[in-house]
mmCIF file of C-alpha atoms in Angstrom:
data_model
loop_
_atom_site.group_PDB
_atom_site.id
_atom_site.type_symbol
_atom_site.label_atom_id
_atom_site.label_comp_id
_atom_site.label_asym_id
_atom_site.label_seq_id
_atom_site.Cartn_x
_atom_site.Cartn_y
_atom_site.Cartn_z
ATOM 1 C CA UNK A 1 -53.976 -33.573 -10.026
ATOM 2 C CA UNK A 2 -55.879 -30.325 -9.469
ATOM 3 C CA UNK A 3 -54.606 -30.153 -5.874
ATOM 4 C CA UNK A 4 -51.024 -30.641 -7.083
ATOM 5 C CA UNK A 5 -51.407 -27.863 -9.635
ATOM 6 C CA UNK A 6 -52.868 -25.589 -6.979
ATOM 7 C CA UNK A 7 -49.939 -26.198 -4.650
ATOM 8 C CA UNK A 8 -47.507 -25.605 -7.508
ATOM 9 C CA UNK A 9 -49.186 -22.307 -8.358
ATOM 10 C CA UNK A 10 -49.135 -21.193 -4.712
ATOM 11 C CA UNK A 11 -45.479 -22.122 -4.471
ATOM 12 C CA UNK A 12 -44.517 -20.151 -7.579
ATOM 13 C CA UNK A 13 -46.570 -17.193 -6.425
ATOM 14 C CA UNK A 14 -44.852 -17.277 -3.047
ATOM 15 C CA UNK A 15 -41.411 -17.350 -4.645
ATOM 16 C CA UNK A 16 -42.247 -14.445 -6.954
ATOM 17 C CA UNK A 17 -43.678 -12.455 -4.055
ATOM 18 C CA UNK A 18 -40.577 -13.071 -1.930
ATOM 19 C CA UNK A 19 -38.311 -12.012 -4.799
ATOM 20 C CA UNK A 20 -40.365 -8.859 -5.284
ATOM 21 C CA UNK A 21 -40.099 -8.009 -1.585
ATOM 22 C CA UNK A 22 -36.324 -8.443 -1.598
ATOM 23 C CA UNK A 23 -35.995 -6.355 -4.761
ATOM 24 C CA UNK A 24 -38.003 -3.541 -3.180
ATOM 25 C CA UNK A 25 -36.026 -3.747 0.076
ATOM 26 C CA UNK A 26 -32.759 -3.497 -1.862
ATOM 27 C CA UNK A 27 -33.852 -0.930 -4.443
ATOM 28 C CA UNK A 28 -35.461 1.703 -2.202
ATOM 29 C CA UNK A 29 -32.359 2.443 -0.052
ATOM 30 C CA UNK A 30 -30.154 2.440 -3.160
ATOM 31 C CA UNK A 31 -32.491 4.900 -4.878
ATOM 32 C CA UNK A 32 -32.453 7.059 -1.754
ATOM 33 C CA UNK A 33 -28.645 7.153 -1.749
ATOM 34 C CA UNK A 34 -28.545 8.101 -5.435
ATOM 35 C CA UNK A 35 -31.138 10.886 -5.080
ATOM 36 C CA UNK A 36 -29.510 12.275 -1.926
ATOM 37 C CA UNK A 37 -26.087 12.291 -3.567
ATOM 38 C CA UNK A 38 -27.452 14.624 -6.267
ATOM 39 C CA UNK A 39 -29.266 17.033 -3.928
ATOM 40 C CA UNK A 40 -28.105 20.346 -2.557
ATOM 41 C CA UNK A 41 -26.496 19.925 0.855
ATOM 42 C CA UNK A 42 -28.885 22.367 2.536
ATOM 43 C CA UNK A 43 -31.918 20.482 1.230
ATOM 44 C CA UNK A 44 -30.491 17.151 2.408
ATOM 45 C CA UNK A 45 -30.524 18.518 5.954
ATOM 46 C CA UNK A 46 -33.968 20.081 5.592
ATOM 47 C CA UNK A 47 -35.934 17.099 4.234
ATOM 48 C CA UNK A 48 -35.713 13.432 3.309
ATOM 49 C CA UNK A 49 -34.908 12.176 -0.166
ATOM 50 C CA UNK A 50 -38.570 11.212 -0.735
ATOM 51 C CA UNK A 51 -39.365 14.950 -0.663
ATOM 52 C CA UNK A 52 -36.618 15.800 -3.132
ATOM 53 C CA UNK A 53 -39.032 16.547 -5.989
ATOM 54 C CA UNK A 54 -41.084 19.037 -3.970
ATOM 55 C CA UNK A 55 -40.181 22.329 -2.361
ATOM 56 C CA UNK A 56 -38.382 22.033 0.956
ATOM 57 C CA UNK A 57 -39.149 24.285 3.914
ATOM 58 C CA UNK A 58 -36.656 25.343 6.537
ATOM 59 C CA UNK A 59 -36.186 28.028 9.147
ATOM 60 C CA UNK A 60 -33.048 30.116 8.813
ATOM 61 C CA UNK A 61 -31.457 33.018 10.594
ATOM 62 C CA UNK A 62 -29.709 36.066 9.195
ATOM 63 C CA UNK A 63 -28.548 39.498 10.114
ATOM 64 C CA UNK A 64 -29.513 42.724 8.376
ATOM 65 C CA UNK A 65 -26.872 45.287 7.342
ATOM 66 C CA UNK A 66 -25.320 47.532 9.969
ATOM 67 C CA UNK A 67 -26.223 51.175 10.584
ATOM 68 C CA UNK A 68 -23.685 52.320 7.979
ATOM 69 C CA UNK A 69 -26.050 51.086 5.233
ATOM 70 C CA UNK A 70 -28.962 53.359 6.238
ATOM 71 C CA UNK A 71 -30.424 56.100 4.057
ATOM 72 C CA UNK A 72 -33.004 58.802 4.642
ATOM 73 C CA UNK A 73 -36.423 58.590 2.952
ATOM 74 C CA UNK A 74 -39.498 60.691 3.761
ATOM 75 C CA UNK A 75 -38.038 61.805 7.057
ATOM 76 C CA UNK A 76 -37.151 58.273 8.204
ATOM 77 C CA UNK A 77 -33.963 56.289 8.354
ATOM 78 C CA UNK A 78 -34.249 53.212 6.165
ATOM 79 C CA UNK A 79 -32.150 50.096 5.588
ATOM 80 C CA UNK A 80 -33.114 48.067 2.527
ATOM 81 C CA UNK A 81 -31.836 44.932 0.870
ATOM 82 C CA UNK A 82 -32.460 41.213 0.467
ATOM 83 C CA UNK A 83 -32.025 38.624 3.172
ATOM 84 C CA UNK A 84 -30.866 36.156 0.508
ATOM 85 C CA UNK A 85 -27.423 37.537 0.049
ATOM 86 C CA UNK A 86 -26.415 34.497 -2.030
ATOM 87 C CA UNK A 87 -29.029 35.282 -4.692
ATOM 88 C CA UNK A 88 -30.866 32.010 -4.068
ATOM 89 C CA UNK A 89 -34.385 31.712 -5.440
ATOM 90 C CA UNK A 90 -36.489 30.991 -2.374
ATOM 91 C CA UNK A 91 -39.835 32.131 -1.041
ATOM 92 C CA UNK A 92 -40.382 33.423 2.486
ATOM 93 C CA UNK A 93 -43.658 32.563 4.162
ATOM 94 C CA UNK A 94 -43.095 34.104 7.610
ATOM 95 C CA UNK A 95 -40.442 35.904 9.616
ATOM 96 C CA UNK A 96 -39.608 37.036 13.132
ATOM 97 C CA UNK A 97 -36.977 38.789 15.203
ATOM 98 C CA UNK A 98 -36.782 36.346 18.107
ATOM 99 C CA UNK A 99 -35.449 32.791 18.122
ATOM 100 C CA UNK A 100 -38.416 31.735 20.252
ATOM 101 C CA UNK A 101 -40.855 32.977 17.574
ATOM 102 C CA UNK A 102 -39.117 32.760 14.182
ATOM 103 C CA UNK A 103 -42.409 32.818 12.252
ATOM 104 C CA UNK A 104 -44.312 35.432 14.251
ATOM 105 C CA UNK A 105 -45.187 37.623 11.257
ATOM 106 C CA UNK A 106 -46.423 36.699 7.808
ATOM 107 C CA UNK A 107 -44.318 37.708 4.847
ATOM 108 C CA UNK A 108 -45.265 41.142 3.484
ATOM 109 C CA UNK A 109 -46.565 42.499 6.786
ATOM 110 C CA UNK A 110 -44.822 45.227 8.769
ATOM 111 C CA UNK A 111 -43.650 44.115 12.199
ATOM 112 C CA UNK A 112 -43.617 46.730 14.982
ATOM 113 C CA UNK A 113 -40.288 46.443 16.814
ATOM 114 C CA UNK A 114 -41.022 49.290 19.248
ATOM 115 C CA UNK A 115 -39.985 52.936 19.428
ATOM 116 C CA UNK A 116 -41.414 53.479 15.950
ATOM 117 C CA UNK A 117 -39.070 50.914 14.363
ATOM 118 C CA UNK A 118 -40.743 48.625 11.827
ATOM 119 C CA UNK A 119 -39.508 45.725 9.720
ATOM 120 C CA UNK A 120 -41.157 44.367 6.608
ATOM 121 C CA UNK A 121 -39.847 41.192 4.934
ATOM 122 C CA UNK A 122 -41.479 40.266 1.646
ATOM 123 C CA UNK A 123 -41.900 36.828 0.094
ATOM 124 C CA UNK A 124 -39.051 37.399 -2.369
ATOM 125 C CA UNK A 125 -36.604 38.161 0.462
ATOM 126 C CA UNK A 126 -36.555 41.946 0.121
ATOM 127 C CA UNK A 127 -36.850 43.850 3.386
ATOM 128 C CA UNK A 128 -37.344 47.399 4.621
ATOM 129 C CA UNK A 129 -36.208 48.370 8.126
ATOM 130 C CA UNK A 130 -37.293 51.901 9.037
ATOM 131 C CA UNK A 131 -36.909 54.054 12.125
ATOM 132 C CA UNK A 132 -37.659 57.705 13.044
ATOM 133 C CA UNK A 133 -34.195 57.876 14.618
ATOM 134 C CA UNK A 134 -30.841 57.068 13.090
ATOM 135 C CA UNK A 135 -29.638 53.510 13.537
ATOM 136 C CA UNK A 136 -26.513 52.972 15.592
ATOM 137 C CA UNK A 137 -24.041 50.177 16.074
ATOM 138 C CA UNK A 138 -21.957 47.880 13.919
ATOM 139 C CA UNK A 139 -24.289 44.891 14.233
ATOM 140 C CA UNK A 140 -27.453 44.699 12.224
ATOM 141 C CA UNK A 141 -30.892 43.525 13.303
ATOM 142 C CA UNK A 142 -31.198 39.769 13.783
ATOM 143 C CA UNK A 143 -33.982 38.231 11.689
ATOM 144 C CA UNK A 144 -35.427 34.730 11.384
ATOM 145 C CA UNK A 145 -37.495 33.482 8.468
ATOM 146 C CA UNK A 146 -39.183 30.360 7.155
ATOM 147 C CA UNK A 147 -38.370 29.827 3.512
ATOM 148 C CA UNK A 148 -39.209 27.242 0.889
ATOM 149 C CA UNK A 149 -36.843 26.378 -1.939
ATOM 150 C CA UNK A 150 -37.607 24.531 -5.186
ATOM 151 C CA UNK A 151 -35.900 21.183 -5.778
ATOM 152 C CA UNK A 152 -32.214 21.590 -6.542
ATOM 153 C CA UNK A 153 -30.050 18.865 -8.041
ATOM 154 C CA UNK A 154 -26.344 19.235 -8.562
ATOM 155 C CA UNK A 155 -23.216 17.244 -9.404
ATOM 156 C CA UNK A 156 -21.143 19.374 -7.053
ATOM 157 C CA UNK A 157 -21.121 16.609 -4.444
ATOM 158 C CA UNK A 158 -19.496 14.199 -6.895
ATOM 159 C CA UNK A 159 -17.013 16.861 -7.962
ATOM 160 C CA UNK A 160 -16.023 17.470 -4.327
ATOM 161 C CA UNK A 161 -15.493 13.752 -3.687
ATOM 162 C CA UNK A 162 -13.921 12.644 -6.972
ATOM 163 C CA UNK A 163 -11.647 15.660 -7.300
ATOM 164 C CA UNK A 164 -10.467 15.525 -3.690
ATOM 165 C CA UNK A 165 -6.787 14.859 -3.310
ATOM 166 C CA UNK A 166 -5.955 11.183 -2.905
ATOM 167 C CA UNK A 167 -9.261 9.681 -4.113
ATOM 168 C CA UNK A 168 -7.835 8.314 -7.369
ATOM 169 C CA UNK A 169 -4.815 6.829 -5.633
ATOM 170 C CA UNK A 170 -6.934 5.270 -2.893
ATOM 171 C CA UNK A 171 -9.189 3.756 -5.569
ATOM 172 C CA UNK A 172 -6.177 1.990 -7.094
ATOM 173 C CA UNK A 173 -5.038 0.953 -3.612
ATOM 174 C CA UNK A 174 -8.433 -0.689 -3.029
ATOM 175 C CA UNK A 175 -8.106 -2.629 -6.281
ATOM 176 C CA UNK A 176 -4.585 -3.638 -5.272
ATOM 177 C CA UNK A 177 -5.956 -5.047 -2.027
ATOM 178 C CA UNK A 178 -9.212 -6.540 -3.317
ATOM 179 C CA UNK A 179 -8.168 -8.439 -6.457
ATOM 180 C CA UNK A 180 -5.379 -10.547 -4.885
ATOM 181 C CA UNK A 181 -7.409 -10.985 -1.685
ATOM 182 C CA UNK A 182 -10.170 -12.489 -3.841
ATOM 183 C CA UNK A 183 -8.017 -14.676 -6.085
ATOM 184 C CA UNK A 184 -5.679 -16.138 -3.429
ATOM 185 C CA UNK A 185 -8.356 -17.721 -1.176
ATOM 186 C CA UNK A 186 -10.139 -19.140 -4.245
ATOM 187 C CA UNK A 187 -6.955 -20.901 -5.360
ATOM 188 C CA UNK A 188 -6.212 -22.323 -1.916
ATOM 189 C CA UNK A 189 -9.823 -23.230 -1.124
ATOM 190 C CA UNK A 190 -10.344 -25.011 -4.456
ATOM 191 C CA UNK A 191 -7.427 -27.391 -3.815
ATOM 192 C CA UNK A 192 -8.492 -27.931 -0.197
ATOM 193 C CA UNK A 193 -12.134 -28.513 -1.145
ATOM 194 C CA UNK A 194 -11.222 -31.179 -3.708
ATOM 195 C CA UNK A 195 -8.980 -32.940 -1.207
ATOM 196 C CA UNK A 196 -11.681 -32.938 1.482
ATOM 197 C CA UNK A 197 -14.350 -34.087 -0.964
ATOM 198 C CA UNK A 198 -12.638 -36.848 -2.978
ATOM 199 C CA UNK A 199 -9.384 -37.825 -1.280
ATOM 200 C CA UNK A 200 -9.215 -40.116 1.737
ATOM 201 C CA UNK A 201 -6.600 -39.421 4.416
ATOM 202 C CA UNK A 202 -6.383 -39.623 8.239
ATOM 203 C CA UNK A 203 -8.027 -36.764 10.120
ATOM 204 C CA UNK A 204 -10.204 -35.721 7.180
ATOM 205 C CA UNK A 205 -13.445 -35.642 9.187
ATOM 206 C CA UNK A 206 -11.762 -33.748 12.032
ATOM 207 C CA UNK A 207 -10.380 -31.172 9.594
ATOM 208 C CA UNK A 208 -13.832 -30.640 8.096
ATOM 209 C CA UNK A 209 -15.278 -30.136 11.594
ATOM 210 C CA UNK A 210 -12.557 -27.585 12.419
ATOM 211 C CA UNK A 211 -13.277 -25.632 9.226
ATOM 212 C CA UNK A 212 -17.002 -25.563 9.997
ATOM 213 C CA UNK A 213 -16.213 -24.405 13.531
ATOM 214 C CA UNK A 214 -14.084 -21.546 12.204
ATOM 215 C CA UNK A 215 -17.136 -20.165 10.395
ATOM 216 C CA UNK A 216 -18.557 -18.887 13.690
ATOM 217 C CA UNK A 217 -15.357 -17.259 15.011
ATOM 218 C CA UNK A 218 -15.830 -13.453 15.067
ATOM 219 C CA UNK A 219 -13.306 -11.589 12.967
ATOM 220 C CA UNK A 220 -12.705 -9.046 15.733
ATOM 221 C CA UNK A 221 -11.357 -11.729 18.091
ATOM 222 C CA UNK A 222 -8.397 -12.493 15.840
ATOM 223 C CA UNK A 223 -7.397 -8.973 14.787
ATOM 224 C CA UNK A 224 -5.123 -8.118 17.729
ATOM 225 C CA UNK A 225 -3.407 -11.547 18.018
ATOM 226 C CA UNK A 226 -2.838 -11.606 14.261
ATOM 227 C CA UNK A 227 -1.464 -8.058 14.285
ATOM 228 C CA UNK A 228 0.954 -8.996 17.093
ATOM 229 C CA UNK A 229 2.076 -11.987 15.037
ATOM 230 C CA UNK A 230 2.656 -9.761 12.012
ATOM 231 C CA UNK A 231 4.603 -7.259 14.090
ATOM 232 C CA UNK A 232 6.757 -10.035 15.513
ATOM 233 C CA UNK A 233 7.505 -11.477 12.074
ATOM 234 C CA UNK A 234 8.257 -8.023 10.701
ATOM 235 C CA UNK A 235 10.629 -7.259 13.563
ATOM 236 C CA UNK A 236 12.383 -10.621 13.171
ATOM 237 C CA UNK A 237 13.029 -10.146 9.459
ATOM 238 C CA UNK A 238 13.514 -6.376 9.680
ATOM 239 C CA UNK A 239 10.657 -5.520 7.312
ATOM 240 C CA UNK A 240 7.518 -3.405 7.812
ATOM 241 C CA UNK A 241 4.561 -5.327 9.219
ATOM 242 C CA UNK A 242 1.863 -3.241 7.533
ATOM 243 C CA UNK A 243 2.196 -4.187 3.883
ATOM 244 C CA UNK A 244 -0.033 -5.374 1.073
ATOM 245 C CA UNK A 245 1.197 -8.931 1.586
ATOM 246 C CA UNK A 246 0.019 -8.781 5.178
ATOM 247 C CA UNK A 247 -3.509 -7.664 4.345
ATOM 248 C CA UNK A 248 -3.716 -10.218 1.511
ATOM 249 C CA UNK A 249 -2.892 -12.978 3.964
ATOM 250 C CA UNK A 250 -5.318 -11.559 6.543
ATOM 251 C CA UNK A 251 -8.238 -11.489 4.113
ATOM 252 C CA UNK A 252 -7.253 -14.928 2.841
ATOM 253 C CA UNK A 253 -7.337 -16.357 6.355
ATOM 254 C CA UNK A 254 -10.668 -14.736 7.174
ATOM 255 C CA UNK A 255 -12.266 -15.912 3.925
ATOM 256 C CA UNK A 256 -10.886 -19.469 3.719
ATOM 257 C CA UNK A 257 -13.310 -21.278 6.086
ATOM 258 C CA UNK A 258 -16.386 -20.161 4.180
ATOM 259 C CA UNK A 259 -14.674 -20.696 0.828
ATOM 260 C CA UNK A 260 -13.645 -24.267 1.661
ATOM 261 C CA UNK A 261 -17.063 -25.095 3.093
ATOM 262 C CA UNK A 262 -18.908 -23.721 0.058
ATOM 263 C CA UNK A 263 -16.606 -25.264 -2.545
ATOM 264 C CA UNK A 264 -16.459 -28.653 -0.830
ATOM 265 C CA UNK A 265 -20.252 -28.888 -0.718
ATOM 266 C CA UNK A 266 -20.372 -28.280 -4.459
ATOM 267 C CA UNK A 267 -17.414 -30.453 -5.487
ATOM 268 C CA UNK A 268 -18.632 -33.368 -3.368
ATOM 269 C CA UNK A 269 -21.871 -33.321 -5.367
ATOM 270 C CA UNK A 270 -20.178 -33.816 -8.727
ATOM 271 C CA UNK A 271 -20.964 -37.179 -10.398
ATOM 272 C CA UNK A 272 -18.784 -39.956 -9.006
ATOM 273 C CA UNK A 273 -18.820 -41.721 -12.368
ATOM 274 C CA UNK A 274 -16.791 -38.930 -13.958
ATOM 275 C CA UNK A 275 -14.078 -39.233 -11.296
ATOM 276 C CA UNK A 276 -13.929 -43.008 -11.517
ATOM 277 C CA UNK A 277 -13.764 -42.956 -15.317
ATOM 278 C CA UNK A 278 -10.908 -40.472 -15.205
ATOM 279 C CA UNK A 279 -8.984 -42.639 -12.718
ATOM 280 C CA UNK A 280 -9.517 -45.732 -14.873
ATOM 281 C CA UNK A 281 -8.031 -43.782 -17.792
ATOM 282 C CA UNK A 282 -4.958 -43.118 -15.637
ATOM 283 C CA UNK A 283 -5.611 -39.506 -14.649
ATOM 284 C CA UNK A 284 -3.993 -38.302 -11.441
ATOM 285 C CA UNK A 285 -5.807 -36.282 -8.783
ATOM 286 C CA UNK A 286 -4.162 -33.106 -10.054
ATOM 287 C CA UNK A 287 -5.295 -33.785 -13.629
ATOM 288 C CA UNK A 288 -8.827 -34.587 -12.461
ATOM 289 C CA UNK A 289 -8.889 -31.382 -10.458
ATOM 290 C CA UNK A 290 -7.584 -29.154 -13.257
ATOM 291 C CA UNK A 291 -9.358 -30.701 -16.252
ATOM 292 C CA UNK A 292 -12.668 -31.828 -14.728
ATOM 293 C CA UNK A 293 -13.401 -30.284 -11.333
ATOM 294 C CA UNK A 294 -12.386 -26.688 -12.004
ATOM 295 C CA UNK A 295 -14.414 -26.263 -15.232
ATOM 296 C CA UNK A 296 -17.475 -27.836 -13.618
ATOM 297 C CA UNK A 297 -17.068 -25.704 -10.479
ATOM 298 C CA UNK A 298 -17.030 -22.322 -12.188
ATOM 299 C CA UNK A 299 -20.519 -21.307 -10.918
ATOM 300 C CA UNK A 300 -19.587 -21.819 -7.267
ATOM 301 C CA UNK A 301 -16.188 -20.175 -7.798
ATOM 302 C CA UNK A 302 -17.987 -17.127 -9.219
ATOM 303 C CA UNK A 303 -20.393 -17.130 -6.264
ATOM 304 C CA UNK A 304 -17.589 -17.049 -3.734
ATOM 305 C CA UNK A 305 -15.697 -14.467 -5.798
ATOM 306 C CA UNK A 306 -18.715 -12.143 -5.470
ATOM 307 C CA UNK A 307 -18.891 -12.665 -1.705
ATOM 308 C CA UNK A 308 -15.172 -12.159 -1.177
ATOM 309 C CA UNK A 309 -14.889 -9.180 -3.499
ATOM 310 C CA UNK A 310 -17.821 -7.357 -1.862
ATOM 311 C CA UNK A 311 -16.494 -8.001 1.628
ATOM 312 C CA UNK A 312 -12.911 -6.915 0.911
ATOM 313 C CA UNK A 313 -13.908 -3.901 -1.194
ATOM 314 C CA UNK A 314 -16.221 -2.533 1.516
ATOM 315 C CA UNK A 315 -13.869 -3.400 4.366
ATOM 316 C CA UNK A 316 -12.588 -0.616 6.591
ATOM 317 C CA UNK A 317 -11.664 -2.348 9.855
ATOM 318 C CA UNK A 318 -9.106 -4.812 8.486
ATOM 319 C CA UNK A 319 -7.606 -2.158 6.209
ATOM 320 C CA UNK A 320 -7.165 0.248 9.125
ATOM 321 C CA UNK A 321 -5.495 -2.464 11.227
ATOM 322 C CA UNK A 322 -3.205 -4.130 8.676
ATOM 323 C CA UNK A 323 -2.400 -1.172 6.398
ATOM 324 C CA UNK A 324 -1.025 2.256 7.088
ATOM 325 C CA UNK A 325 -2.546 5.613 6.230
ATOM 326 C CA UNK A 326 0.198 6.671 3.822
ATOM 327 C CA UNK A 327 -0.985 7.836 0.367
ATOM 328 C CA UNK A 328 0.375 4.669 -1.255
ATOM 329 C CA UNK A 329 -1.545 2.390 1.154
ATOM 330 C CA UNK A 330 -4.788 4.024 2.269
ATOM 331 C CA UNK A 331 -7.813 2.348 0.673
ATOM 332 C CA UNK A 332 -10.908 4.051 -0.719
ATOM 333 C CA UNK A 333 -13.134 3.400 2.312
ATOM 334 C CA UNK A 334 -10.529 4.891 4.659
ATOM 335 C CA UNK A 335 -9.972 7.897 2.383
ATOM 336 C CA UNK A 336 -13.703 8.593 2.179
ATOM 337 C CA UNK A 337 -13.983 8.190 5.945
ATOM 338 C CA UNK A 338 -11.262 10.804 6.376
ATOM 339 C CA UNK A 339 -12.981 13.064 3.853
ATOM 340 C CA UNK A 340 -16.252 12.797 5.765
ATOM 341 C CA UNK A 341 -14.618 14.210 8.892
ATOM 342 C CA UNK A 342 -14.690 13.249 12.537
ATOM 343 C CA UNK A 343 -18.193 14.614 13.172
ATOM 344 C CA UNK A 344 -19.821 12.726 10.307
ATOM 345 C CA UNK A 345 -22.307 15.520 9.628
ATOM 346 C CA UNK A 346 -21.594 16.044 5.938
ATOM 347 C CA UNK A 347 -24.516 14.055 4.577
ATOM 348 C CA UNK A 348 -23.837 15.104 0.994
ATOM 349 C CA UNK A 349 -20.328 13.614 1.247
ATOM 350 C CA UNK A 350 -21.639 10.486 2.964
ATOM 351 C CA UNK A 351 -24.295 9.660 0.374
ATOM 352 C CA UNK A 352 -22.037 10.467 -2.581
ATOM 353 C CA UNK A 353 -19.230 8.363 -1.148
ATOM 354 C CA UNK A 354 -21.604 5.479 -0.513
ATOM 355 C CA UNK A 355 -22.824 5.484 -4.109
ATOM 356 C CA UNK A 356 -19.293 5.722 -5.477
ATOM 357 C CA UNK A 357 -18.163 2.734 -3.417
ATOM 358 C CA UNK A 358 -21.019 0.496 -4.618
ATOM 359 C CA UNK A 359 -20.420 1.126 -8.329
ATOM 360 C CA UNK A 360 -17.549 -1.374 -8.633
ATOM 361 C CA UNK A 361 -19.295 -4.114 -6.569
ATOM 362 C CA UNK A 362 -22.414 -3.665 -8.717
ATOM 363 C CA UNK A 363 -20.363 -4.155 -11.876
ATOM 364 C CA UNK A 364 -18.823 -7.328 -10.436
ATOM 365 C CA UNK A 365 -22.166 -8.657 -9.222
ATOM 366 C CA UNK A 366 -24.054 -8.117 -12.458
ATOM 367 C CA UNK A 367 -21.155 -9.559 -14.446
ATOM 368 C CA UNK A 368 -21.280 -12.817 -12.458
ATOM 369 C CA UNK A 369 -24.881 -12.870 -11.232
ATOM 370 C CA UNK A 370 -25.977 -15.591 -13.678
ATOM 371 C CA UNK A 371 -23.674 -17.991 -11.810
ATOM 372 C CA UNK A 372 -24.542 -16.713 -8.340
ATOM 373 C CA UNK A 373 -27.761 -18.558 -7.484
ATOM 374 C CA UNK A 374 -26.735 -21.639 -9.447
ATOM 375 C CA UNK A 375 -23.483 -21.904 -7.538
ATOM 376 C CA UNK A 376 -25.106 -21.445 -4.134
ATOM 377 C CA UNK A 377 -27.996 -23.881 -4.676
ATOM 378 C CA UNK A 378 -26.040 -26.622 -6.437
ATOM 379 C CA UNK A 379 -23.986 -27.400 -3.364
ATOM 380 C CA UNK A 380 -26.913 -27.217 -0.974
ATOM 381 C CA UNK A 381 -28.827 -30.211 -2.345
ATOM 382 C CA UNK A 382 -25.884 -32.569 -2.708
ATOM 383 C CA UNK A 383 -22.911 -33.335 -0.567
ATOM 384 C CA UNK A 384 -20.403 -35.939 0.466
#
């Protein structure tokens, strides 16, 4: 008895530890995306999100005013000002005049530039460039400096993304694609799963084997043939091939094998006595399916709905292939991809867009999460 209790304790501890590990693995990147989306874009480039609550250091380059800004003081020609022309509150620790040695001099010291010319850059960004001779030229002295800035958090990134033209429309386009592409395969798969689980007909075993085999077919293999089929059908009937109906059918086809497999495993595990009692009472297969199977299968239906919704909502490849880029068709992921630009260097846009796109899936997941594990596990321990 003691040994059994010990094994049970170890098992529960292992489960709790595994859950904790998965929670940490999921939470840390999400927290990083949220923090980065609220940071200043210059600080995102300078340091990681884990340093967001401490001052960030970076080396920058600037150019002092031209000779036209000089004045005479104590027999010398002087150019004064502040290297932080934007009024930012930063502290300079070192400076230099060559790219090879950007921190050659400490802040507050006077650097000898030769021919009696000296440059002093203070910690607050103020500088004094003096020379015994008048400065010439339209280009000012190049200066490099290492500065540290306090943590800066802003909602400007969200304003840039949310207020960009086309974001609201693309959000509605994504809902237009995702909701039907989630509901349609559930309806089809539920009927098919009941038939494969409780109805006997020729070729049933072969059909189940084909569905299981389709689970391993890569999506990318079928994109081009399916697009050619759509184009051919559209040309034959004289209608556009890239429509919402087309992408609904595409997502339905890609999601059906997994949906049928998952639902069949669950439905086949329902008590046989309930089915037999209903048939004795004269219920047809359709009545059994609607009045008994569907209500009992809600947990697994919710589980698949989460999977399908997350996949379709975050999809970019299928949307780019089967939908156009017109304002009334482009989905949110494609719009954010266009907003990010071809170089993909706008990290503030990338992190903000990522957090915006996961808000809706999080709402769906937490709304249905109490059915998620129950629906997945119930069909894994039973089966017909």
